[in-house]
C-alpha cells in the first residue's frame, strides 16, 4: 500500500476467542481477559456506553468484567437452564439479554436494578439468533429459532403491553443464520439465511387505523439476494449495514467470500472478494459524528471512512475497506467467535497484573574463536625481523571449561601461551599458507670494529700515493655518505670510534680512488643498510683486480697532484 494504515483513534475492536478476549486499538492488540481453562468462553460482548463493561458467558456463569478496574460480578444460572449460547447488550447498555440451550425464550437482566426481568415471547425451540437495535431511540429485540423457523421482534420497553411481531419472510423458508440492525435507521434490519439468501426489512413505525380497526405493525421487505452464498458450505455467517448508506450492506459466508451489495435498483452486487477460509463473524466501523447523515448517491460516498473487520476460523482478523482491499491483519492464534467495533479508546487496567519474570537464559561457556589463515591472525612479534626475548613470568592456572562441542578445539593446557610461543596450527590443503617471514637479525650482529692506529705520513699528500694496483674501478658502486665530494665543504668528522680518520688536507681525493670504510653500526644510521654495505665491500675486495691506466688518465692524475701542491 502507498500509505501505512492507521487504526482509528477514537475506536477499538473487541476480538473474542474461546480462551481470551483481546482489544485492537491504535497501539496494537492487547489482551483484556484470559479464561482459566481452554474453551471456557462461549460468548462475550462489551457495553456500548463506553464503560468498558464486558459480559462474558461461560457454560453456567455470566461474568460482568470491568476491564478498566479489574472488577468482576457474576450471575449464576440454575442447573436446569442449560449452557449459555448468546449475550447481547441493549442500546443504552442498561439491560443484558442472553439465551440458553434449554430455555425457549430470551432472558434479560437489568444492570441498573440487579435482577432478572420478565422473559420475552417463548419460541418453539431455544433461540439461536439474537440481535438488539443499535440506536438509542429504539428498543427493539429480534430473536430467531431453528425448528421450526420462527422470528420474533419485540419492543422490550413495552413488552408487557404490546405483543411481539412475528415475521414470516417470503425470501426464504430456511432458518435464520444471522441478523443485524441498521446503525442509524432504527426500524431497518438484515436477515441472513442458512441457504445463502440475504434480505432487508423495515418495520412500520406506529400501528395504523383503518375503518376503525387497529392494524398492527408490519415488516416490509426492502430487497433480497437469493443464494448470495453457497448453501452447501453453510450459507451466510454474518452480515451488517454499511454506515452512511440506507440500503448498502456487506455479508461474509462459510464459502470464503465477502460481498458488498446494494438493495436499491433491484439489488446490485457491487464487489466480491475472497478471504481464503470460512468466516466466523463480521463487524463494520460505526459512523463518526460528522458522518451521521445518510448518503444516497455515489458522488458523496467516501470509502476511506468504511472499515470492515472479518474474523476467521484459523485465528486471523482481517481489515478491509469498501473496495475489498486488505489494509491490515492480525493473528490471534485461536478461532475467532466474535468481533465488534466500539467507540472509545482502550485504556489499560489500573491494576494490571505484573508480567511473569522470564526464566534466566542458559549460560554456555564461550567457544574459542576459530583461527583463519589471514595475516591479521599473526601478532606483530611474529611478523617482525627483530627477535625479542620475552621473560617468562609465573602465571596462575586458569580453570579449563568443562563444556566442549564439535566446533571447540581441545586444549591440552589451561595456561594461555605467550604470543612468541604460540603453537602452530596444523594446516590442511584447503587453507591458505602462512606468509613467509623475513629472516631475523640478532642485535649481537652489530659490533663496533676496533679503530686502526693512524699511519705515519711524510707529507700532506702521502695518503694519495697508493699503488696503482690497489685502485678500484673509476665508478664506485656505492657512495659513502661520509666521504667529501669536490667543490663541497668538508663535513664535520664523526667520532674516531665510528669512522676512520679522514685526511688532514682539505684537498678532495682523486675520483678514481674509492673511500670505503669498514661497515659499522651508527646511532643515526640503519643497521640493515650498513650490513649490506659491508657485505658488498667484502665482495668487491674478493673480486679486486689491478687497474691499468692509459696515458690520458695518467695525465689527469698528474694534473690533480700538481694542483694540490700549489
Coordinates of C-alpha atoms in Angstrom, one line a residue:
X1 CA 0.0 0.0 0.0
X2 CA 1.1 3.5 -0.7
X3 CA 0.1 4.8 2.8
X4 CA 0.6 2.9 6.0
X5 CA -2.7 2.0 7.7
X6 CA -3.5 3.8 11.0
X7 CA -6.2 2.4 13.3
X8 CA -8.9 5.0 14.1
X9 CA -8.0 7.0 17.2
X10 CA -11.5 7.1 18.7
X11 CA -12.4 3.4 18.2
X12 CA -11.3 -0.1 19.2
X13 CA -12.1 -3.6 18.1
X14 CA -13.1 -6.3 20.5
X15 CA -11.9 -9.8 19.5
X16 CA -13.4 -12.8 21.3
X17 CA -11.9 -16.3 21.2
X18 CA -12.7 -19.4 23.3
X19 CA -9.8 -18.7 25.7
X20 CA -9.3 -14.9 25.7
X21 CA -10.7 -11.5 24.9
X22 CA -8.5 -9.0 23.2
X23 CA -8.7 -5.4 22.2
X24 CA -7.3 -4.0 18.9
X25 CA -6.7 -0.3 19.1
X26 CA -4.2 2.3 17.8
X27 CA -1.3 0.8 19.8
X28 CA -1.9 -2.8 18.7
X29 CA -3.6 -5.8 20.1
X30 CA -3.7 -6.2 23.9
X31 CA -5.4 -9.0 26.0
X32 CA -8.0 -7.7 28.4
X33 CA -9.4 -11.0 29.7
X34 CA -8.0 -14.5 30.0
X35 CA -10.0 -17.7 30.6
X36 CA -8.8 -20.1 33.2
X37 CA -9.5 -23.1 31.0
X38 CA -9.3 -23.9 27.3
X39 CA -12.6 -23.3 25.6
X40 CA -14.2 -21.6 28.7
X41 CA -15.6 -18.6 26.8
X42 CA -18.8 -19.3 24.8
X43 CA -19.8 -15.7 24.1
X44 CA -18.9 -12.1 25.1
X45 CA -20.0 -8.6 24.4
X46 CA -18.9 -5.1 25.6
X47 CA -21.2 -2.4 26.6
X48 CA -21.8 0.4 24.1
X49 CA -21.8 3.3 26.6
X50 CA -18.0 3.4 26.8
X51 CA -17.8 2.0 30.3
X52 CA -15.7 -1.0 29.2
X53 CA -18.0 -3.5 31.0
X54 CA -17.7 -7.0 29.5
X55 CA -20.4 -9.6 29.6
X56 CA -18.6 -13.0 29.4
X57 CA -20.6 -16.2 29.2
X58 CA -19.3 -19.5 30.5
X59 CA -21.2 -22.7 30.4
X60 CA -23.1 -21.9 33.7
X61 CA -22.0 -18.3 34.6
X62 CA -22.3 -14.9 33.1
X63 CA -19.4 -12.7 34.4
X64 CA -19.6 -8.9 34.3
X65 CA -16.0 -7.9 34.0
X66 CA -14.8 -4.3 34.3
X67 CA -11.8 -4.2 32.0
X68 CA -10.6 -0.8 33.4
X69 CA -10.9 -1.5 37.1
X70 CA -10.4 -5.3 37.1
X71 CA -13.6 -5.9 39.0
X72 CA -15.9 -8.9 38.4
X73 CA -19.5 -9.6 39.2
X74 CA -21.0 -12.9 38.3
X75 CA -24.6 -14.2 37.9
X76 CA -25.1 -17.9 38.3
X77 CA -27.8 -19.7 36.4
X78 CA -29.9 -22.5 37.6
X79 CA -28.8 -26.0 36.8
X80 CA -31.9 -26.6 34.6
X81 CA -31.3 -23.6 32.4
X82 CA -28.6 -25.2 30.4
X83 CA -25.5 -23.6 28.9
X84 CA -25.5 -20.1 27.6
X85 CA -25.4 -19.5 23.9
X86 CA -25.7 -15.8 23.2
X87 CA -25.3 -12.5 25.0
X88 CA -26.3 -9.0 23.8
X89 CA -26.5 -5.5 25.3
X90 CA -29.4 -3.2 24.8
X91 CA -28.8 0.1 23.0
X92 CA -28.4 2.0 26.3
X93 CA -26.2 -0.7 27.8
X94 CA -28.5 -1.0 30.9
X95 CA -30.0 -4.4 30.0
X96 CA -28.2 -7.6 29.2
X97 CA -30.0 -10.2 27.0
X98 CA -28.9 -13.8 26.9
X99 CA -30.2 -17.2 25.7
X100 CA -29.5 -20.7 26.9
X101 CA -29.6 -24.2 25.3
X102 CA -32.7 -25.2 27.3
X103 CA -34.8 -22.1 27.7
X104 CA -37.1 -21.3 24.8
X105 CA -37.3 -17.5 25.5
X106 CA -34.7 -14.8 25.5
X107 CA -34.0 -13.6 29.1
X108 CA -32.9 -10.2 30.3
X109 CA -31.0 -8.9 33.3
X110 CA -31.3 -5.3 34.5
X111 CA -27.8 -3.9 35.3
X112 CA -29.4 -0.9 36.9
X113 CA -31.6 -2.8 39.4
X114 CA -29.5 -6.0 39.5
X115 CA -32.3 -8.6 38.9
X116 CA -33.9 -10.7 36.2
X117 CA -36.7 -9.2 34.2
X118 CA -39.7 -10.9 32.7
X119 CA -39.0 -13.2 29.8
X120 CA -39.8 -12.4 26.2
X121 CA -42.1 -14.3 24.0
X122 CA -41.2 -18.0 24.0
X123 CA -40.1 -19.8 20.8
X124 CA -41.0 -23.4 19.8
X125 CA -37.3 -24.2 20.3
X126 CA -34.4 -22.4 22.1
X127 CA -33.3 -19.3 20.2
X128 CA -30.2 -19.4 18.1
X129 CA -30.1 -15.8 16.8
X130 CA -30.3 -12.7 19.0
X131 CA -29.9 -9.0 17.9
X132 CA -30.7 -5.7 19.5
X133 CA -31.2 -2.3 17.9
X134 CA -28.1 -0.1 17.9
X135 CA -29.8 3.3 18.1
X136 CA -30.7 4.7 21.5
X137 CA -34.0 5.9 20.1
X138 CA -35.2 2.3 19.6
X139 CA -35.6 -0.6 22.0
X140 CA -36.2 -3.5 19.5
X141 CA -35.1 -7.0 20.2
X142 CA -35.0 -9.7 17.5
X143 CA -34.8 -13.4 18.3
X144 CA -35.0 -16.4 15.9
X145 CA -35.1 -20.2 16.4
X146 CA -34.4 -23.1 14.0
X147 CA -37.1 -25.7 14.3
X148 CA -39.5 -24.6 13.1
X149 CA -38.0 -21.4 11.7
X150 CA -39.5 -18.6 13.9
X151 CA -38.7 -14.9 14.1
X152 CA -40.0 -12.6 16.8
X153 CA -39.4 -8.8 17.0
X154 CA -40.5 -7.0 20.2
X155 CA -40.1 -3.7 21.9
X156 CA -38.6 -4.7 25.3
X157 CA -39.6 -1.4 26.9
X158 CA -43.3 -2.1 26.3
X159 CA -43.4 -5.9 26.1
X160 CA -45.9 -6.1 28.9
X161 CA -48.4 -4.0 26.9
X162 CA -47.8 -4.9 23.2
X163 CA -47.4 -8.4 21.8
X164 CA -44.3 -9.3 19.8
X165 CA -44.3 -9.1 16.0
X166 CA -43.9 -12.5 14.3
X167 CA -42.2 -12.2 11.0
X168 CA -42.8 -14.7 8.2
X169 CA -40.3 -13.8 5.4
X170 CA -41.1 -14.6 1.8
X171 CA -37.4 -14.5 0.7
X172 CA -36.6 -17.9 2.3
X173 CA -38.2 -20.6 4.3
X174 CA -34.9 -21.8 5.8
X175 CA -33.8 -20.9 9.4
X176 CA -32.2 -17.6 10.1
X177 CA -28.4 -17.7 10.5
X178 CA -27.7 -14.0 11.4
X179 CA -29.5 -10.7 12.0
X180 CA -28.4 -7.1 12.4
X181 CA -30.0 -3.7 12.8
X182 CA -29.1 -0.5 10.8
X183 CA -26.8 1.8 12.9
X184 CA -29.0 4.9 12.3
X185 CA -32.3 3.7 10.9
X186 CA -34.0 2.3 14.0
X187 CA -36.5 0.0 12.3
X188 CA -34.4 -1.4 9.4
X189 CA -32.7 -4.7 9.8
X190 CA -31.0 -7.6 7.9
X191 CA -31.7 -11.3 7.9
X192 CA -29.2 -13.9 6.6
X193 CA -30.5 -17.4 6.0
X194 CA -28.9 -20.8 6.0
X195 CA -29.5 -21.3 2.3
X196 CA -27.3 -18.2 1.5
X197 CA -30.2 -15.7 1.0
X198 CA -29.8 -12.1 2.3
X199 CA -32.9 -9.9 2.8
X200 CA -33.6 -6.4 4.2
X201 CA -36.7 -5.4 6.1
X202 CA -38.3 -2.3 7.6
X203 CA -40.9 -2.2 10.4
X204 CA -43.7 0.4 10.3
X205 CA -43.4 3.0 13.0
X206 CA -46.8 3.0 14.6
X207 CA -50.0 1.0 14.4
X208 CA -52.4 2.3 11.7
X209 CA -56.1 2.7 12.0
X210 CA -58.2 1.6 9.0
X211 CA -62.0 1.9 9.2
X212 CA -62.0 2.0 13.0
X213 CA -59.8 -1.1 13.3
X214 CA -56.2 -1.1 14.6
X215 CA -53.7 -2.6 12.2
X216 CA -50.6 -4.0 14.0
X217 CA -47.0 -3.2 13.0
X218 CA -45.7 -5.0 10.0
X219 CA -42.3 -5.7 8.4
X220 CA -41.9 -4.6 4.8
X221 CA -39.3 -6.3 2.6
X222 CA -36.9 -3.8 1.0
X223 CA -34.9 -6.2 -1.1
X224 CA -33.4 -9.6 -1.3
X225 CA -30.4 -11.6 -2.8
X226 CA -31.2 -15.2 -3.4
X227 CA -28.4 -17.7 -2.8
X228 CA -25.8 -15.0 -2.3
X229 CA -23.5 -17.6 -0.7
X230 CA -23.3 -21.3 -1.2
X231 CA -25.8 -23.2 0.9
X232 CA -23.8 -26.4 0.8
X233 CA -20.9 -24.8 2.7
X234 CA -23.1 -23.2 5.4
X235 CA -24.6 -20.2 3.8
X236 CA -24.3 -16.7 5.3
X237 CA -22.4 -16.4 8.6
X238 CA -22.6 -12.7 9.3
X239 CA -24.0 -9.5 7.6
X240 CA -24.2 -5.8 8.5
X241 CA -25.2 -2.5 7.0
X242 CA -22.6 0.0 5.8
X243 CA -22.8 3.2 7.9
X244 CA -23.9 6.2 5.9
X245 CA -26.0 4.3 3.4
X246 CA -29.7 3.4 3.5
X247 CA -29.5 0.1 1.7
X248 CA -25.8 -0.9 1.3
X249 CA -24.6 -4.0 3.3
X250 CA -21.8 -6.4 3.4
X251 CA -22.0 -10.2 4.0
X252 CA -19.5 -12.9 4.8
X253 CA -20.1 -16.7 4.3
X254 CA -18.5 -20.0 5.1
X255 CA -17.6 -20.3 1.4
X256 CA -14.8 -17.8 2.0
X257 CA -16.4 -14.9 0.1
X258 CA -17.2 -11.4 1.1
X259 CA -19.8 -9.5 -0.9
X260 CA -20.8 -5.8 -0.9
X261 CA -24.4 -5.3 -2.1
X262 CA -27.0 -2.6 -2.5
X263 CA -30.7 -3.4 -2.2
X264 CA -31.8 -0.4 -4.2
X265 CA -32.3 -0.5 -8.0
X266 CA -33.4 -4.1 -7.9
X267 CA -30.4 -5.4 -5.9
X268 CA -26.8 -5.0 -7.2
X269 CA -23.7 -6.9 -6.1
X270 CA -21.1 -4.1 -6.0
X271 CA -18.0 -6.1 -5.1
X272 CA -16.9 -9.6 -4.2
X273 CA -13.5 -10.8 -2.8
X274 CA -12.1 -13.9 -1.2
X275 CA -10.6 -14.3 2.3
X276 CA -9.2 -17.8 1.8
X277 CA -11.1 -19.6 4.5
X278 CA -14.5 -19.7 6.2
X279 CA -15.6 -16.5 8.0
X280 CA -17.0 -16.7 11.5
X281 CA -18.0 -13.1 12.3
X282 CA -18.1 -9.6 10.9
X283 CA -18.2 -6.0 12.1
X284 CA -18.3 -2.6 10.4
X285 CA -16.8 0.6 11.8
X286 CA -19.7 2.7 13.2
X287 CA -20.3 6.1 11.6
X288 CA -18.4 9.1 13.0
X289 CA -20.1 12.1 14.4
X290 CA -19.6 14.1 11.2
X291 CA -20.9 11.2 9.0
X292 CA -24.2 10.5 10.6
X293 CA -26.1 11.8 7.6
X294 CA -27.3 9.3 5.0
X295 CA -25.6 9.2 1.6
X296 CA -27.8 8.3 -1.4
X297 CA -25.5 8.9 -4.4
X298 CA -22.1 7.7 -5.5
X299 CA -20.7 11.2 -5.7
X300 CA -20.9 11.9 -1.9
X301 CA -19.6 8.5 -0.8
X302 CA -16.1 8.3 0.8
X303 CA -14.7 4.8 1.1
X304 CA -11.9 6.0 3.4
X305 CA -14.4 6.1 6.3
X306 CA -15.6 2.5 5.8
X307 CA -13.7 -0.3 7.6
X308 CA -14.8 -3.9 7.6
X309 CA -13.4 -6.4 10.1
X310 CA -13.8 -10.1 9.5
X311 CA -12.9 -12.9 11.9
X312 CA -11.9 -16.3 10.6
X313 CA -11.8 -19.8 11.9
X314 CA -8.0 -20.0 11.5
X315 CA -7.5 -17.2 14.1
X316 CA -7.0 -14.3 11.7
X317 CA -8.7 -10.9 11.9
X318 CA -8.7 -9.1 8.6
X319 CA -9.5 -5.4 7.9
X320 CA -10.8 -4.3 4.5
X321 CA -12.0 -1.1 3.0
X322 CA -15.2 -0.9 0.9
X323 CA -13.1 -1.6 -2.2
X324 CA -12.2 -5.0 -0.9
X325 CA -8.6 -4.1 -0.3
X326 CA -6.8 -5.6 2.7
X327 CA -5.5 -2.8 4.9
X328 CA -4.3 -4.8 7.9
X329 CA -4.5 -8.1 9.6
X330 CA -3.7 -9.8 12.9
X331 CA -3.2 -13.4 14.0
X332 CA -4.6 -14.2 17.5
X333 CA -3.9 -17.9 17.4
X334 CA -7.4 -19.2 18.2
X335 CA -10.6 -19.4 16.2
X336 CA -12.4 -16.0 16.4
X337 CA -16.0 -16.4 17.6
X338 CA -16.9 -12.7 18.0
X339 CA -15.8 -9.3 16.8
X340 CA -17.2 -5.9 17.4
X341 CA -16.2 -2.3 16.6
X342 CA -16.9 0.1 19.6
X343 CA -16.4 3.8 20.2
X344 CA -13.7 5.0 22.6
X345 CA -10.1 4.4 23.1
X346 CA -9.0 1.3 25.0
X347 CA -7.2 2.2 28.3
X348 CA -5.1 -0.3 30.1
X349 CA -6.4 -1.5 33.5
X350 CA -5.4 0.4 36.6
X351 CA -4.2 -2.7 38.4
X352 CA -2.8 -4.7 35.5
X353 CA -1.1 -7.9 36.6
X354 CA 2.6 -7.8 36.6
X355 CA 4.2 -9.9 33.8
X356 CA 5.8 -13.0 34.9
X357 CA 9.6 -12.9 35.2
X358 CA 11.1 -14.7 32.2
X359 CA 13.4 -17.6 33.0
X360 CA 17.1 -16.8 33.0
X361 CA 18.9 -17.7 29.8
X362 CA 21.1 -20.7 29.6
X363 CA 24.7 -19.8 30.3
X364 CA 27.1 -21.6 28.0
X365 CA 30.9 -21.5 28.1
X366 CA 32.3 -19.1 25.4
X367 CA 33.6 -21.0 22.4
X368 CA 37.2 -20.1 21.4
X369 CA 37.3 -18.4 18.0
X370 CA 38.4 -20.4 15.1
X371 CA 41.7 -19.3 13.6
X372 CA 41.8 -18.4 10.0
X373 CA 44.8 -18.0 7.7
X374 CA 44.6 -14.3 7.2
X375 CA 47.6 -12.0 8.1
X376 CA 45.6 -10.3 10.8
X377 CA 45.8 -13.5 12.9
X378 CA 49.5 -13.2 13.5
X379 CA 51.0 -11.0 16.1
X380 CA 53.4 -8.2 15.3
X381 CA 56.2 -10.2 17.1
X382 CA 55.8 -13.0 14.6
X383 CA 56.0 -10.7 11.5
X384 CA 58.9 -8.6 12.9
X385 CA 62.5 -9.0 11.8
X386 CA 63.9 -8.5 15.3
X387 CA 63.9 -11.3 17.8
X388 CA 62.6 -10.3 21.2
X389 CA 63.1 -12.4 24.2
X390 CA 60.1 -12.3 26.4
X391 CA 60.8 -13.1 30.0
X392 CA 58.7 -15.9 31.4
X393 CA 56.8 -14.8 34.4
X394 CA 54.9 -17.2 36.6
X395 CA 51.2 -17.2 35.8
X396 CA 48.2 -18.6 37.7
X397 CA 46.5 -21.5 36.3
X398 CA 43.0 -20.9 34.8
X399 CA 40.3 -23.4 35.3
X400 CA 39.5 -25.1 32.0
X401 CA 36.0 -25.0 30.7
X402 CA 34.1 -28.3 31.0
X403 CA 31.8 -27.8 28.0
X404 CA 33.1 -28.7 24.6
X405 CA 31.3 -29.2 21.3
X406 CA 32.2 -30.3 17.9
X407 CA 33.5 -26.9 16.9
X408 CA 35.6 -26.2 20.0
X409 CA 39.3 -27.3 19.8
X410 CA 40.6 -29.3 22.7
X411 CA 43.0 -27.5 24.9
X412 CA 45.8 -29.5 26.4
X413 CA 46.8 -26.9 28.9
X414 CA 44.8 -24.3 30.9
X415 CA 47.6 -21.7 30.7
X416 CA 47.4 -19.3 27.9
X417 CA 50.6 -19.5 25.7
X418 CA 52.5 -16.3 25.0
X419 CA 52.4 -14.8 21.5
X420 CA 56.1 -15.7 20.8
X421 CA 55.5 -19.3 21.8
X422 CA 52.1 -19.7 20.2
X423 CA 51.5 -23.3 19.0
X424 CA 51.5 -23.8 15.2
X425 CA 48.2 -24.9 13.7
X426 CA 48.0 -28.0 11.5
X427 CA 47.3 -26.8 8.0
X428 CA 45.1 -28.5 5.5
X429 CA 45.1 -28.3 1.8
X430 CA 42.1 -26.0 1.6
X431 CA 43.7 -23.3 3.8
X432 CA 45.9 -20.6 2.6
X433 CA 49.5 -21.0 3.6
X434 CA 51.1 -18.8 6.2
X435 CA 53.1 -15.9 4.7
X436 CA 56.9 -16.4 4.8
X437 CA 58.5 -14.3 7.5
X438 CA 61.7 -12.4 6.8
X439 CA 65.0 -13.7 8.4
X440 CA 65.7 -12.2 11.8
X441 CA 68.9 -10.3 12.7
X442 CA 70.1 -10.6 16.2
X443 CA 71.3 -7.5 18.0
X444 CA 74.6 -9.2 18.6
X445 CA 75.4 -8.9 14.8
X446 CA 76.2 -5.2 15.2
X447 CA 79.6 -4.7 16.8
X448 CA 81.9 -1.7 16.7
X449 CA 85.2 -2.7 15.0
X450 CA 88.5 -1.7 16.6
X451 CA 89.9 1.6 15.5
X452 CA 93.0 1.2 13.4
X453 CA 96.0 3.3 14.5
X454 CA 96.9 6.2 12.3
X455 CA 99.7 5.6 9.8
X456 CA 102.8 7.9 9.7
X457 CA 102.8 10.2 6.8
X458 CA 105.7 12.2 5.4
X459 CA 103.6 14.9 3.8
X460 CA 100.1 16.0 3.5
X461 CA 99.6 14.3 0.2
X462 CA 101.0 10.9 1.1
X463 CA 97.5 9.5 1.5
X464 CA 97.1 9.8 -2.2
X465 CA 100.3 8.0 -3.1
X466 CA 98.9 4.5 -3.4
X467 CA 99.9 1.8 -5.7
X468 CA 98.0 1.7 -9.0
X469 CA 97.3 -2.0 -8.4
X470 CA 95.3 -1.2 -5.3
X471 CA 93.0 1.3 -7.1
X472 CA 89.3 0.3 -7.9
X473 CA 87.2 1.0 -10.9
X474 CA 86.6 4.7 -11.5
X475 CA 82.8 4.3 -11.0
X476 CA 82.1 3.4 -7.3
X477 CA 79.2 1.1 -6.7
X478 CA 78.1 2.8 -3.5
X479 CA 78.8 6.3 -2.4
X480 CA 79.9 6.7 1.1
X481 CA 77.8 9.3 2.9
X482 CA 80.8 10.4 4.9
X483 CA 83.3 11.0 2.0
X484 CA 83.8 14.5 0.8
X485 CA 83.0 15.5 -2.7
X486 CA 84.7 18.0 -4.9
X487 CA 83.6 21.7 -4.6
X488 CA 81.8 21.0 -1.3
X489 CA 82.7 22.0 2.2
X490 CA 84.4 19.5 4.4
X491 CA 81.9 17.7 6.6
X492 CA 82.3 17.5 10.3
X493 CA 84.3 14.5 11.3
X494 CA 82.4 12.0 13.5
X495 CA 83.8 10.2 16.5
X496 CA 87.0 8.2 15.8
X497 CA 85.3 5.1 17.2
X498 CA 82.8 5.1 14.4
X499 CA 84.6 6.3 11.3
X500 CA 88.2 6.2 10.1
X501 CA 90.1 9.5 10.5
X502 CA 89.9 11.5 7.3
X503 CA 92.9 13.1 5.7
X504 CA 94.0 16.4 7.3
X505 CA 94.4 18.1 3.9
X506 CA 91.2 19.8 2.6
X507 CA 92.2 18.6 -0.9
X508 CA 89.5 16.2 -2.3
X509 CA 90.7 12.8 -3.2
X510 CA 91.0 11.5 -6.7
X511 CA 87.7 10.5 -8.3
X512 CA 89.3 7.2 -9.3
X513 CA 90.0 6.3 -5.7
X514 CA 87.1 4.8 -3.6
X515 CA 86.9 5.7 0.0
X516 CA 85.4 2.5 1.5
X517 CA 85.4 2.4 5.3
X518 CA 84.7 -0.7 7.3
X519 CA 80.9 -1.2 7.8
X520 CA 79.8 -0.3 11.3
X521 CA 76.5 0.5 13.1
X522 CA 75.8 4.1 13.9
X523 CA 73.2 5.6 16.1
X524 CA 71.7 7.6 13.3
X525 CA 72.1 5.1 10.5
X526 CA 70.2 1.9 9.6
X527 CA 71.8 -1.4 10.7
X528 CA 70.4 -3.2 7.8
X529 CA 72.0 -0.7 5.3
X530 CA 75.4 -0.9 7.0
X531 CA 75.4 -4.7 6.9
X532 CA 74.6 -4.8 3.2
X533 CA 77.4 -2.3 2.6
X534 CA 79.8 -4.4 4.5
X535 CA 78.9 -7.5 2.5
X536 CA 79.3 -5.7 -0.8
X537 CA 82.6 -4.2 0.1
X538 CA 83.9 -7.6 1.1
X539 CA 82.7 -9.0 -2.2
X540 CA 84.5 -6.2 -4.1
X541 CA 87.7 -6.9 -2.3
X542 CA 87.5 -10.5 -3.3
X543 CA 86.9 -9.6 -6.9
X544 CA 89.6 -6.7 -6.9
X545 CA 91.9 -6.7 -9.9
X546 CA 94.8 -4.4 -11.0
X547 CA 93.6 -1.4 -12.9
X548 CA 95.7 -0.3 -15.9
X549 CA 95.7 3.4 -16.6
X550 CA 96.1 4.8 -20.0
X551 CA 98.0 7.9 -20.9
X552 CA 95.0 10.2 -20.6
X553 CA 94.2 9.0 -17.2
X554 CA 97.8 9.4 -16.1
X555 CA 97.9 12.9 -17.3
X556 CA 94.8 13.8 -15.5
X557 CA 96.1 12.3 -12.3
X558 CA 99.3 14.3 -12.6
X559 CA 97.4 17.5 -13.1
X560 CA 95.4 16.8 -9.9
X561 CA 98.6 16.2 -7.9
X562 CA 100.3 19.3 -9.3
X563 CA 97.3 21.5 -8.4
X564 CA 97.2 20.2 -4.9
X565 CA 100.8 21.3 -4.3
X566 CA 100.1 24.9 -5.3

